[in-house]
Short mmCIF file of C-alpha atoms in Angstrom, two decimals:
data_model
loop_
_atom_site.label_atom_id
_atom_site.label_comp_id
_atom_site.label_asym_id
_atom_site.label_seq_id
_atom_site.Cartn_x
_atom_site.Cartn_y
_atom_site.Cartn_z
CA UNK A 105 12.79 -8.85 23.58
CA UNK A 106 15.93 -10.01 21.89
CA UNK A 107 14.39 -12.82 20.30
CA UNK A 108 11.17 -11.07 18.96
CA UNK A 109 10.03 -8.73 16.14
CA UNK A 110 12.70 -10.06 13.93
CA UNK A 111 11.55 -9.22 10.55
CA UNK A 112 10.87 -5.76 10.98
CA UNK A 113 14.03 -5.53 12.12
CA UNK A 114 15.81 -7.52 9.24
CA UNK A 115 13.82 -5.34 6.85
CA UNK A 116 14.76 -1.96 8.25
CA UNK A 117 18.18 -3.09 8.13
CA UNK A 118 17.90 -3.70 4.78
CA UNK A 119 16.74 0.09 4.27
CA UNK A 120 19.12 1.76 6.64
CA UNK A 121 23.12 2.66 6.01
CA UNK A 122 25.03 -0.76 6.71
CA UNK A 123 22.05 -1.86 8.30
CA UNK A 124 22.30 0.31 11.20
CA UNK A 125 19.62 2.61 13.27
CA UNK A 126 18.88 3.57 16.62
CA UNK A 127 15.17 2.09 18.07
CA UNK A 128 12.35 4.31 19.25
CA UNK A 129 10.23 3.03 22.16
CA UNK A 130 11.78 -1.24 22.03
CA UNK A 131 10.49 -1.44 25.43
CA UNK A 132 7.18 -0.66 25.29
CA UNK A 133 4.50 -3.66 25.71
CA UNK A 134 1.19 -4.78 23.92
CA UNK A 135 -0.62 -6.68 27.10
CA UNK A 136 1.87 -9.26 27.79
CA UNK A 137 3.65 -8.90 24.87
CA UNK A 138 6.63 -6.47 22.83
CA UNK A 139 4.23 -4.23 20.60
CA UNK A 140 3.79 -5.38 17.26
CA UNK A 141 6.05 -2.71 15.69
CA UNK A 142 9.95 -1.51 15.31
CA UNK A 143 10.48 2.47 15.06
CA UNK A 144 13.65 4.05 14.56
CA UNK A 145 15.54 6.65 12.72
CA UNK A 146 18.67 6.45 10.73
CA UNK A 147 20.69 7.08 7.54
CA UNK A 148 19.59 5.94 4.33
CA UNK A 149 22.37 7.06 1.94
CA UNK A 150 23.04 9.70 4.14
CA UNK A 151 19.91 11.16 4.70
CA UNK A 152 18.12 11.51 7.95
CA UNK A 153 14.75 8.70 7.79
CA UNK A 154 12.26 7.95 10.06
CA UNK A 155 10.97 4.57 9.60
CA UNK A 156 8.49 1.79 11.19
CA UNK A 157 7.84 -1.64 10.39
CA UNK A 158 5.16 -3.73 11.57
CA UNK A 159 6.42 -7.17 13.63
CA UNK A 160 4.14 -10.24 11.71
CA UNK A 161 6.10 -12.60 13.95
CA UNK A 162 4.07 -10.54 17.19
CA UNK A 163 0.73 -11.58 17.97
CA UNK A 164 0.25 -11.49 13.31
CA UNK A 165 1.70 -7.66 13.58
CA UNK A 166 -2.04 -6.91 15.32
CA UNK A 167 -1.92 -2.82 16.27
CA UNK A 168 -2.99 -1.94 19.28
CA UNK A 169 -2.94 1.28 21.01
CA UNK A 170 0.60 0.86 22.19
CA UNK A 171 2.05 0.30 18.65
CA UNK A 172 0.15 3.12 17.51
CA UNK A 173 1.84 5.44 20.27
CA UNK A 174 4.90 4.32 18.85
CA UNK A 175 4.42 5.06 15.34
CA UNK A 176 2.56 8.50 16.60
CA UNK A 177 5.47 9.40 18.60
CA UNK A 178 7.91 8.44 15.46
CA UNK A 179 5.53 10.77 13.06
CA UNK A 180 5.83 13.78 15.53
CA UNK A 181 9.50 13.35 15.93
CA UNK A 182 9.33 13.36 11.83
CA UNK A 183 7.21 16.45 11.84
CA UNK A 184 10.24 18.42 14.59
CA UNK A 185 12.52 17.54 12.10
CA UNK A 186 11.38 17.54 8.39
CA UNK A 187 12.75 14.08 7.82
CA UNK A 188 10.53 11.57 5.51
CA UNK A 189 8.84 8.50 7.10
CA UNK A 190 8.94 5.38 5.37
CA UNK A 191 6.10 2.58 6.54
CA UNK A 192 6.91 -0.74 5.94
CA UNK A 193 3.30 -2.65 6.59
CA UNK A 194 2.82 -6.45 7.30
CA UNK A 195 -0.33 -6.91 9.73
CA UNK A 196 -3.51 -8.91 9.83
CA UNK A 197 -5.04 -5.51 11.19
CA UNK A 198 -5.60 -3.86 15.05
CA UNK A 199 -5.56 -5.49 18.49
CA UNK A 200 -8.56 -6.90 18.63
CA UNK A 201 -10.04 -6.93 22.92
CA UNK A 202 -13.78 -6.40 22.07
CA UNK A 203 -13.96 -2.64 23.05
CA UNK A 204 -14.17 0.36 20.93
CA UNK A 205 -10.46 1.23 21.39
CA UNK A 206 -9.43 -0.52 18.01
CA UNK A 207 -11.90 2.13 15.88
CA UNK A 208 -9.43 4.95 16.75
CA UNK A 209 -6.23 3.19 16.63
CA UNK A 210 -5.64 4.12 12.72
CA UNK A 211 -7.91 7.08 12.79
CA UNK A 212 -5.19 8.81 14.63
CA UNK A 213 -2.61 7.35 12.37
CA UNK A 214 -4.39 8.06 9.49
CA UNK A 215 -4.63 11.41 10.53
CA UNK A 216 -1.15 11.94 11.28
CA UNK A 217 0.32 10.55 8.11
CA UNK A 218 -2.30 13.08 6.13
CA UNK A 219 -1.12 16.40 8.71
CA UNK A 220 2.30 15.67 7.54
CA UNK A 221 1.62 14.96 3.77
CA UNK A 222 3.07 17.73 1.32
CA UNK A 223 5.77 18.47 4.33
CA UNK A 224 7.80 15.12 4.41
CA UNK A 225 8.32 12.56 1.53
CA UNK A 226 6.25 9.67 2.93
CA UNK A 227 6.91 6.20 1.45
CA UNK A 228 5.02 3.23 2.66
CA UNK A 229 5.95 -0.49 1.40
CA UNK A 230 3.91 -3.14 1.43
CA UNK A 231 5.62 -6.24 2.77
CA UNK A 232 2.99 -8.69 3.70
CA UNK A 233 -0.98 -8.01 4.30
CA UNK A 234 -2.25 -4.13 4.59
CA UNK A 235 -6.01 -4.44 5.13
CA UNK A 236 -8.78 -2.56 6.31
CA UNK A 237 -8.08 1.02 7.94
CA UNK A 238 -3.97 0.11 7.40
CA UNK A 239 -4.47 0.20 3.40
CA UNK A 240 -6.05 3.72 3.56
CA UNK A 241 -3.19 4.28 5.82
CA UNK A 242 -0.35 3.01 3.42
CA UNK A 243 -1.92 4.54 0.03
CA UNK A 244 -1.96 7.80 2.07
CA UNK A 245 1.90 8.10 1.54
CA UNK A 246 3.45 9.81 -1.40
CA UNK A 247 4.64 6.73 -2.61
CA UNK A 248 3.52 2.91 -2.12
CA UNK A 249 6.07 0.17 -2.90
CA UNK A 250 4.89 -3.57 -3.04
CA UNK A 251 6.22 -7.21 -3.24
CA UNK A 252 5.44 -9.75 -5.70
CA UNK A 253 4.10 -11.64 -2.92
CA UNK A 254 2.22 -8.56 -0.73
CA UNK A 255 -2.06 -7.92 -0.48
CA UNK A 256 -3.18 -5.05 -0.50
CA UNK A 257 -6.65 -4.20 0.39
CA UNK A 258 -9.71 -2.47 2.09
CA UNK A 259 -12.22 -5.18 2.85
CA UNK A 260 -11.42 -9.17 1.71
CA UNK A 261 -11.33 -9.70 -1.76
CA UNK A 262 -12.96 -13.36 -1.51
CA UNK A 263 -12.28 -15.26 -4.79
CA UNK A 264 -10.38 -12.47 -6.44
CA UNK A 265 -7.26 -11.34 -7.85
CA UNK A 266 -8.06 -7.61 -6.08
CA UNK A 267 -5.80 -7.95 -3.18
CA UNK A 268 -2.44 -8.51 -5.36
CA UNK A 269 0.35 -6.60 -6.38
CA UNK A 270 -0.31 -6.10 -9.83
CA UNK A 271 -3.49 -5.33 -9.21
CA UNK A 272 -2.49 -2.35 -6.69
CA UNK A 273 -0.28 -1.31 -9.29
CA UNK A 274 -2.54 -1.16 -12.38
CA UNK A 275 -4.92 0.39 -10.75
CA UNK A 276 -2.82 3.42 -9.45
CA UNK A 277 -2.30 2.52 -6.00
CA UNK A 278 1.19 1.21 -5.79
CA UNK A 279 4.27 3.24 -8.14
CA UNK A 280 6.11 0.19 -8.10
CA UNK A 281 5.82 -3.80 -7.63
CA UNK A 282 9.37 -5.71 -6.47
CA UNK A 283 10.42 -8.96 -6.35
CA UNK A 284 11.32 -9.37 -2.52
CA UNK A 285 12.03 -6.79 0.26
CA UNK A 286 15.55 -6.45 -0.37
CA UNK A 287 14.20 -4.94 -4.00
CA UNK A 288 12.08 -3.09 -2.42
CA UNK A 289 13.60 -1.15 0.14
CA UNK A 290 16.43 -0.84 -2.63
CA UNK A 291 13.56 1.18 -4.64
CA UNK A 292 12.40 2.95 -1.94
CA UNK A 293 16.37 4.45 -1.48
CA UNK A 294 16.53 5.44 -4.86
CA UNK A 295 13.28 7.24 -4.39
CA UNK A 296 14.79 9.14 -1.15
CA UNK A 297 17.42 10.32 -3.39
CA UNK A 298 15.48 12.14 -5.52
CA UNK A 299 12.92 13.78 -3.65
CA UNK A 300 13.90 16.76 -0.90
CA UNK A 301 13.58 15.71 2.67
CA UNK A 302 10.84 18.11 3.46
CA UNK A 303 8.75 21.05 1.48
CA UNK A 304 11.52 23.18 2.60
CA UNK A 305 14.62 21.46 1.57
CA UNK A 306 14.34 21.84 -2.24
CA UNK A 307 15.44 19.64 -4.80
CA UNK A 308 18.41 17.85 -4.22
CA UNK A 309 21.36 18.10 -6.35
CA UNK A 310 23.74 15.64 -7.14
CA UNK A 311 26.72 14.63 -9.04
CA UNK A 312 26.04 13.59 -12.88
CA UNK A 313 26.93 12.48 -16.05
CA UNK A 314 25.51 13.28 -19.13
CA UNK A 315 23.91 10.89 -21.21
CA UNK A 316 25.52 9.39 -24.01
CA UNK A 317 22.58 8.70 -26.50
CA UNK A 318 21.31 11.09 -28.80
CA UNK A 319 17.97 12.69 -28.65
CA UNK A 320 15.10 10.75 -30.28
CA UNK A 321 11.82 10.82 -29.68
CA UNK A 322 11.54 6.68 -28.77
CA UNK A 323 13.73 7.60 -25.85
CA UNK A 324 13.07 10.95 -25.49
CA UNK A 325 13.45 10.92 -21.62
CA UNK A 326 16.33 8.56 -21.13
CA UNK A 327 18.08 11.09 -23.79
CA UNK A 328 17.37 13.91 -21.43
CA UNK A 329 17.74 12.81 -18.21
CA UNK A 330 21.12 12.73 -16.82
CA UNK A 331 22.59 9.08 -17.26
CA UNK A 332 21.39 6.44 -14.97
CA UNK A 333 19.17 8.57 -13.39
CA UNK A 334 16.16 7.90 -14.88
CA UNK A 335 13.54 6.07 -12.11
CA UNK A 336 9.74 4.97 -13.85
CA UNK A 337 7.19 5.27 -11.77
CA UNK A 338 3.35 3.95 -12.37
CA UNK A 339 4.53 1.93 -15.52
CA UNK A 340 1.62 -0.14 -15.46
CA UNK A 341 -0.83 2.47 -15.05
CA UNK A 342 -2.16 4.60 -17.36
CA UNK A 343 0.72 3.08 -19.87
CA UNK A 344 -0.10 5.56 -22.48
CA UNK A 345 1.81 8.36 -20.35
CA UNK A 346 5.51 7.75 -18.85
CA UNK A 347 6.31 9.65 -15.69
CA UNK A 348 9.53 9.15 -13.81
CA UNK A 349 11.92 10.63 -11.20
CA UNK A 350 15.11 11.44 -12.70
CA UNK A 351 17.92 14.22 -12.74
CA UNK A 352 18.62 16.75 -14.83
CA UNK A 353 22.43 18.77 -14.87
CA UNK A 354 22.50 17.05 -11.51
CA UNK A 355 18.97 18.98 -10.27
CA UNK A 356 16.01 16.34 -9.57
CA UNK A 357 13.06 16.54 -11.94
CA UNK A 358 9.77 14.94 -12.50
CA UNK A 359 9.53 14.37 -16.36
CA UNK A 360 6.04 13.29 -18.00
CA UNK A 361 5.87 11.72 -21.50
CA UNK A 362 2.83 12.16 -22.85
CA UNK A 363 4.34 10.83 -26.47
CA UNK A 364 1.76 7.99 -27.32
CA UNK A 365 0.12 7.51 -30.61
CA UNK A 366 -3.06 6.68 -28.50
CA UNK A 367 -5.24 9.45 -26.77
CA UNK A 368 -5.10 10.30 -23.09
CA UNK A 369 -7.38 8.18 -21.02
CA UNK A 370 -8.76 8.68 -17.42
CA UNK A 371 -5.87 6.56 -16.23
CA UNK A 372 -3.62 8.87 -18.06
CA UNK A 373 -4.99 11.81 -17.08
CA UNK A 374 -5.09 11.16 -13.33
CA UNK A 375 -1.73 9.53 -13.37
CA UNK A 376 -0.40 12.88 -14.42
CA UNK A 377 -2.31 14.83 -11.95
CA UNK A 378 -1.53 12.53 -8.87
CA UNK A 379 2.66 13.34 -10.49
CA UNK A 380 2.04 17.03 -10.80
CA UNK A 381 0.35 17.46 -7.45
CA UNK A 382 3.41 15.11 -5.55
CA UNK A 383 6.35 16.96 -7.83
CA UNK A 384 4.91 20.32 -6.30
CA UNK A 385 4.29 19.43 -2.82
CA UNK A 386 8.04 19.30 -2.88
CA UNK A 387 9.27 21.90 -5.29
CA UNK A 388 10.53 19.82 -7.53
CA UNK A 389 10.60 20.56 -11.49
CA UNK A 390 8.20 19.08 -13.88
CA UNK A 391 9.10 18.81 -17.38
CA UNK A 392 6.11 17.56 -19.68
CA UNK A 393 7.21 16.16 -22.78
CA UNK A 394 4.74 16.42 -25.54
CA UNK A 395 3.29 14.35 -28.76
CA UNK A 396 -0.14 13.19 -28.54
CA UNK A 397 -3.43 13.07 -30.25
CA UNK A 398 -5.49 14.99 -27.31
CA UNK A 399 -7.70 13.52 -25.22
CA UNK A 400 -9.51 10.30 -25.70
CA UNK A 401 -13.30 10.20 -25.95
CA UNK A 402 -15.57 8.93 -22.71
CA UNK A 403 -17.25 5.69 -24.83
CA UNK A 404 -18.63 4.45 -21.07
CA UNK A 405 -21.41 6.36 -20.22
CA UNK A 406 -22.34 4.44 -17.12
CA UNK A 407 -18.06 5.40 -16.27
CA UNK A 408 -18.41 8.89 -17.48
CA UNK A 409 -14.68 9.37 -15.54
CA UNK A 410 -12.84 10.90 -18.58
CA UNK A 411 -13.87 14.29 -18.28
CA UNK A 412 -13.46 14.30 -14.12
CA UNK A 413 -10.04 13.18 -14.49
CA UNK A 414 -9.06 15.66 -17.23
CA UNK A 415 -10.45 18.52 -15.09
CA UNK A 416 -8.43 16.93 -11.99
CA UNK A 417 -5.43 16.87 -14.70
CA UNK A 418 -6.00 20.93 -15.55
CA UNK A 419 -6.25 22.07 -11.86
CA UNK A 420 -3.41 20.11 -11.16
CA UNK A 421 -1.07 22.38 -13.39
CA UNK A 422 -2.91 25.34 -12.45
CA UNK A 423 -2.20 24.94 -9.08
CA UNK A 424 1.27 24.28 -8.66
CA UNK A 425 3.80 26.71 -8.15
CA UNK A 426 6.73 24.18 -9.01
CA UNK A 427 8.83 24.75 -12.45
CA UNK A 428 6.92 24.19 -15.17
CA UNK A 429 8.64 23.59 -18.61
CA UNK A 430 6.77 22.04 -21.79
CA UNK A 431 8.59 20.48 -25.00
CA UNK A 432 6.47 20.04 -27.65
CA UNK A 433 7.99 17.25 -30.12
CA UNK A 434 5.19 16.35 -32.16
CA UNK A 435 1.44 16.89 -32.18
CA UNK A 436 -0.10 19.25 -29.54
CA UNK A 437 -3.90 20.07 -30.26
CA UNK A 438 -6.88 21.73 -29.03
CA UNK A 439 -7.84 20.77 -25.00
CA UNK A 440 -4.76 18.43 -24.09
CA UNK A 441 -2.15 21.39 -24.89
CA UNK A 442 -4.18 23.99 -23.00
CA UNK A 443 -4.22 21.95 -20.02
CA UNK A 444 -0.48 20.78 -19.91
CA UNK A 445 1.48 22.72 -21.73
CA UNK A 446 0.60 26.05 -22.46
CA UNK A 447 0.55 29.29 -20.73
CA UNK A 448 -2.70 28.85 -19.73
CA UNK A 449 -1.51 25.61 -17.71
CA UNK A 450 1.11 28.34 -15.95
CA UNK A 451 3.89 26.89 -18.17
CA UNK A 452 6.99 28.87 -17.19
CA UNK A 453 8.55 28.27 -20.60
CA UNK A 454 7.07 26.43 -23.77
CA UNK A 455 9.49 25.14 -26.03
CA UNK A 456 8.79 23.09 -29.22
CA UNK A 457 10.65 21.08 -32.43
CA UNK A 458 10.87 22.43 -35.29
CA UNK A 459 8.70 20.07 -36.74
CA UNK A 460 6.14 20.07 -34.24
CA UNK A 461 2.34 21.00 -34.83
CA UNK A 462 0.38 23.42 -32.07
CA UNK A 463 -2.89 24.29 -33.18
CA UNK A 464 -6.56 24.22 -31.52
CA UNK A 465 -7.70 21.04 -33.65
CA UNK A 466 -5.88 18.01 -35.58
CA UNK A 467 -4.85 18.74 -38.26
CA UNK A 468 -7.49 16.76 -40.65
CA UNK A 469 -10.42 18.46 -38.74
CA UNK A 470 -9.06 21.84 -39.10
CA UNK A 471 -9.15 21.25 -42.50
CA UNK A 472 -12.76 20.34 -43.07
CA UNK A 473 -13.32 23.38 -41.01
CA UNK A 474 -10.83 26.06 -42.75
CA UNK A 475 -10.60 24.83 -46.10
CA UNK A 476 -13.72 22.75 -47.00
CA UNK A 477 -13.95 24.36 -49.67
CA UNK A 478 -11.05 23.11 -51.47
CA UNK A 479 -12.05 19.66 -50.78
CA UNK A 480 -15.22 19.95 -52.94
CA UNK A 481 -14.64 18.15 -56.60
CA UNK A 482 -11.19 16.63 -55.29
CA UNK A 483 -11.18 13.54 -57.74
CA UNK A 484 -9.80 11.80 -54.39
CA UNK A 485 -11.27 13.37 -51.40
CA UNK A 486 -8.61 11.73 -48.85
CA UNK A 487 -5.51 11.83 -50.62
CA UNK A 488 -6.52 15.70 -51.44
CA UNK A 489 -7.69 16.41 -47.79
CA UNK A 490 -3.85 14.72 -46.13
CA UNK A 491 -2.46 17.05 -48.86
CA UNK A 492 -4.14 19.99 -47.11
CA UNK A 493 -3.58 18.18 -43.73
CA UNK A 494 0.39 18.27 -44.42
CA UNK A 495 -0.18 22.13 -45.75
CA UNK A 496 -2.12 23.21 -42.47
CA UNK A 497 0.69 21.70 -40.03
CA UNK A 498 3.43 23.20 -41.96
CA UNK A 499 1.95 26.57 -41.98
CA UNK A 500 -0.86 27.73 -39.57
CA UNK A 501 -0.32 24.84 -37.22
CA UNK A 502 3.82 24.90 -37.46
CA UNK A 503 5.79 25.50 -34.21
CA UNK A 504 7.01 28.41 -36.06
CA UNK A 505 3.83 29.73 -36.33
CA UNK A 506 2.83 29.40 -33.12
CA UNK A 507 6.30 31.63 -31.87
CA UNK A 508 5.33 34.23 -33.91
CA UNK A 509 2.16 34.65 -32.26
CA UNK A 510 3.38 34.14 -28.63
CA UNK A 511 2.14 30.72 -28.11
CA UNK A 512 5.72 28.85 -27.98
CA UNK A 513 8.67 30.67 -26.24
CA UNK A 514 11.76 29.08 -28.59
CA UNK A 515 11.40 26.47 -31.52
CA UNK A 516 14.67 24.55 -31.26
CA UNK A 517 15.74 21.36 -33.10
CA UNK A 518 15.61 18.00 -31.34
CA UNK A 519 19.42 17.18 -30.46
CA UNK A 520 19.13 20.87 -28.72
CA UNK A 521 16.62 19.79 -26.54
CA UNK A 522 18.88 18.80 -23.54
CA UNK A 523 21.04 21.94 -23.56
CA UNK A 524 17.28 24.02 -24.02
CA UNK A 525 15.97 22.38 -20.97
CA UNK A 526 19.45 22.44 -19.02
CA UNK A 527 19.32 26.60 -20.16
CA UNK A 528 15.60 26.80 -19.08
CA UNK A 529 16.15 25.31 -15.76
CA UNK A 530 18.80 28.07 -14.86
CA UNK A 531 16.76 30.32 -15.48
CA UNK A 532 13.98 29.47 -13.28
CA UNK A 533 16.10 28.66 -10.48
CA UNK A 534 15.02 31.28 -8.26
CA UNK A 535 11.48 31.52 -9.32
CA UNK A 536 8.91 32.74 -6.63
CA UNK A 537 5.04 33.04 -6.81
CA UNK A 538 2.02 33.18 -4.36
CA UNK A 539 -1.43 32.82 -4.53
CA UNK A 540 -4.76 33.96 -3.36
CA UNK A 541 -5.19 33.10 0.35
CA UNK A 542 -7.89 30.33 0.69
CA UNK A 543 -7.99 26.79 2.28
CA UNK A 544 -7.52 24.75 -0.81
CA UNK A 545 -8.73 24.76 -4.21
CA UNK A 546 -11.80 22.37 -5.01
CA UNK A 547 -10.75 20.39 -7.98
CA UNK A 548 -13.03 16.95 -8.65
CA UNK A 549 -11.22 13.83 -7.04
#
């Protein structure tokens, strides 16, 4: 055995504390041979981790009922303890013998990685080939890491760019795409750092420093976040919307820029769901940050996904429990602010600029609808209707105006908007709230 499984081994000891962890199961066989997979548990800056990696240097990593007891057993043992699991996947797919066995190999897995999602931070990292039942598998996990060099797919992808990296990540699968596994188990520990072991454990709090640039709105978040804390996630999906890891006064936080000059697509929109829903699996804070258009228009009727995603988007904040805290720093209209940052949305504190604009419409609509009237014999219709644009959003559809009438919480200036959101976070530290028993809620996926 000394001489076999190699690479899983080099690669958890590239994840675990000076490369050090104790093995699960190294004895047990496949046939004649080691099974096709190293389990163990260690520290990974400290903290407790489960982890497995699939052997490609075993029979091409094949699973077979053995391996699978292994990574069952390692799962249950994760499940005792409320530490995260971390997959690392390299496999041409199960132990093939011509029965039936090899249909319920992952089905059990699968299972078991989907019992313990929303209790453990689960991160799975593509190293090699994930195919078949193994890719449902690995995009189960909170989290999916690849290489440059990894596939990633359900059934071959003959003649076709749909098995690579960049693929998985523009399409929403994979968070992140590395250069080599040393990158990406280097990723996968700064991920660990910032999420709470289990749905129990809370978010973790750290040392910090403050950051040293000054707000602006073209680096809102890295002027918020604590320095060097700030971790994107999904940057090539959905690109309109940022959404990153980061800390705040030491406290993790999931912060969501939705500051584009573009509408929110379907990509968007279910990028920020799938960030909500993992943020309050695990208690952790979500901040959305807030300057956008609204919603973009479904042009594809044969797609028609806009409108599914948004509604996935809306449930999503109306289901978590988690900290909710809005900044408005620009333009906040009509659907898009109902669903993510206002009250409706369960916001537990709206704040705003003092120069943004909340209203139920843009501003130049809300003027052909309000004040038509004065629009009629302009000698220049469109320099006369910004005019009345500029009047509307410094009056009815001012942040301001929006305070007065409940709608906003505190209208603060921009270089505030650390110490507001520092100040708001205090205050929710302790909050509590429960729902109406039932199974689940039935949002569209």
């Amino acid at each position: 055995m000394e001489n076999t499984a190699s690479i899983a081994r080099e690669r958890l000891a590239l994840l675990f504390d000076n490369g050090s962890f104790t093995e699960l199961d190294a004895l047990r066989m496949e046939k004649d041979e080691g099974a096709a997979v190293v389990c163990a548990h260690g520290y990974v800056d400290g903290l407790p981790v489960c982890a497995f990696a699939q052997s490609p240097d075993i029979n091409n990593g094949a699973l077979g009922k053995n391996a699978a007891g292994k990574i069952k057993r390692l799962y249950n043992l994760a499940a005792k303890t409320g530490t995260p699991v971390v997959g690392i996947y390299d496999s041409n797919g199960v132990y093939i013998d011509g029965t039936a066995d090899a249909l319920t190999v992952y089905g059990k897995l699968i299972a078991a990685a989907n019992h313990l999602s929303g209790v453990v931070a689960q991160i799975s990292v593509i190293a090699g080939v994930c195919a078949g039942s193994a890719a449902l598998m690995a995009s189960a996990a909170d989290f999916v890491i690849c290489t440059e060099k990894s596939e990633l797919y359900l059934t071959p992808p003959f003649g076709t760019n749909a098995a690579a990296a960049e693929t998985a990540a523009k399409n929403g699968v994979a968070a992140a795409v590395c250069a080599d596994d040393a990158a990406a188990m280097e990723k996968v520990k700064a991920i660990l750092t910032l999420m709470p072991a289990n749905n129990l454990a809370g978010a973790p709090v750290c040392e910090y420093t403050a950051p040293a640039a000054a707000c602006t709105k073209e680096a809102l978040a890295e002027s918020i976040a604590d320095a060097d804390s700030l971790l994107p996630l999904y940057e090539t999906y959905g690109d309109t919307v940022k959404t990153a890891l980061a800390t705040l006064r030491g406290t993790a936080v999931g912060i969501i820029s939705a500051c584009g000059k573009d509408a929110l697509t379907a990509d968007d929109t279910a990028k920020i769901a799938r960030f909500v829903r993992t943020c309050d699996a695990f208690s952790i804070p979500v901040i959305t940050l807030m300057d956008t258009p609204g919603f973009a228009c479904d042009t594809d009727a044969a797609r028609n996904g806009s409108l599914r995603a948004m509604a996935q988007l809306c449930g999503a904040y109306a289901e978590a429990t988690t900290v909710k805290i809005a900044l408005i720093t620009g333009e906040a209209s009509g659907a898009a602010f109902s669903a993510m940052a206002g009250r409706g949305a369960g916001s537990d504190l709206v704040l705003a600029w003092d120069s943004a604009t909340i209203a139920p419409m843009r501003p130049e609509a809300a003027v052909e609808f309000l004040w038509h009237d004065k629009l009629k014999g302009a000698a220049d219709v469109n320099a006369t209707r910004r005019t009345l644009a500029a009047e509307y959003s410094s009056t009815l559809a001012s942040a301001e105006k929006a305070a007065q009438l409940g709608v906003v919480d505190t209208v603060i200036s921009a270089a505030a908007s650390r110490d507001a959101l520092v100040a708001a976070l205090d205050m929710l530290e302790g909050k509590r709230i429960s729902r109406m028993p039932k199974k689940h809620s039935n949002i569209p996926f």
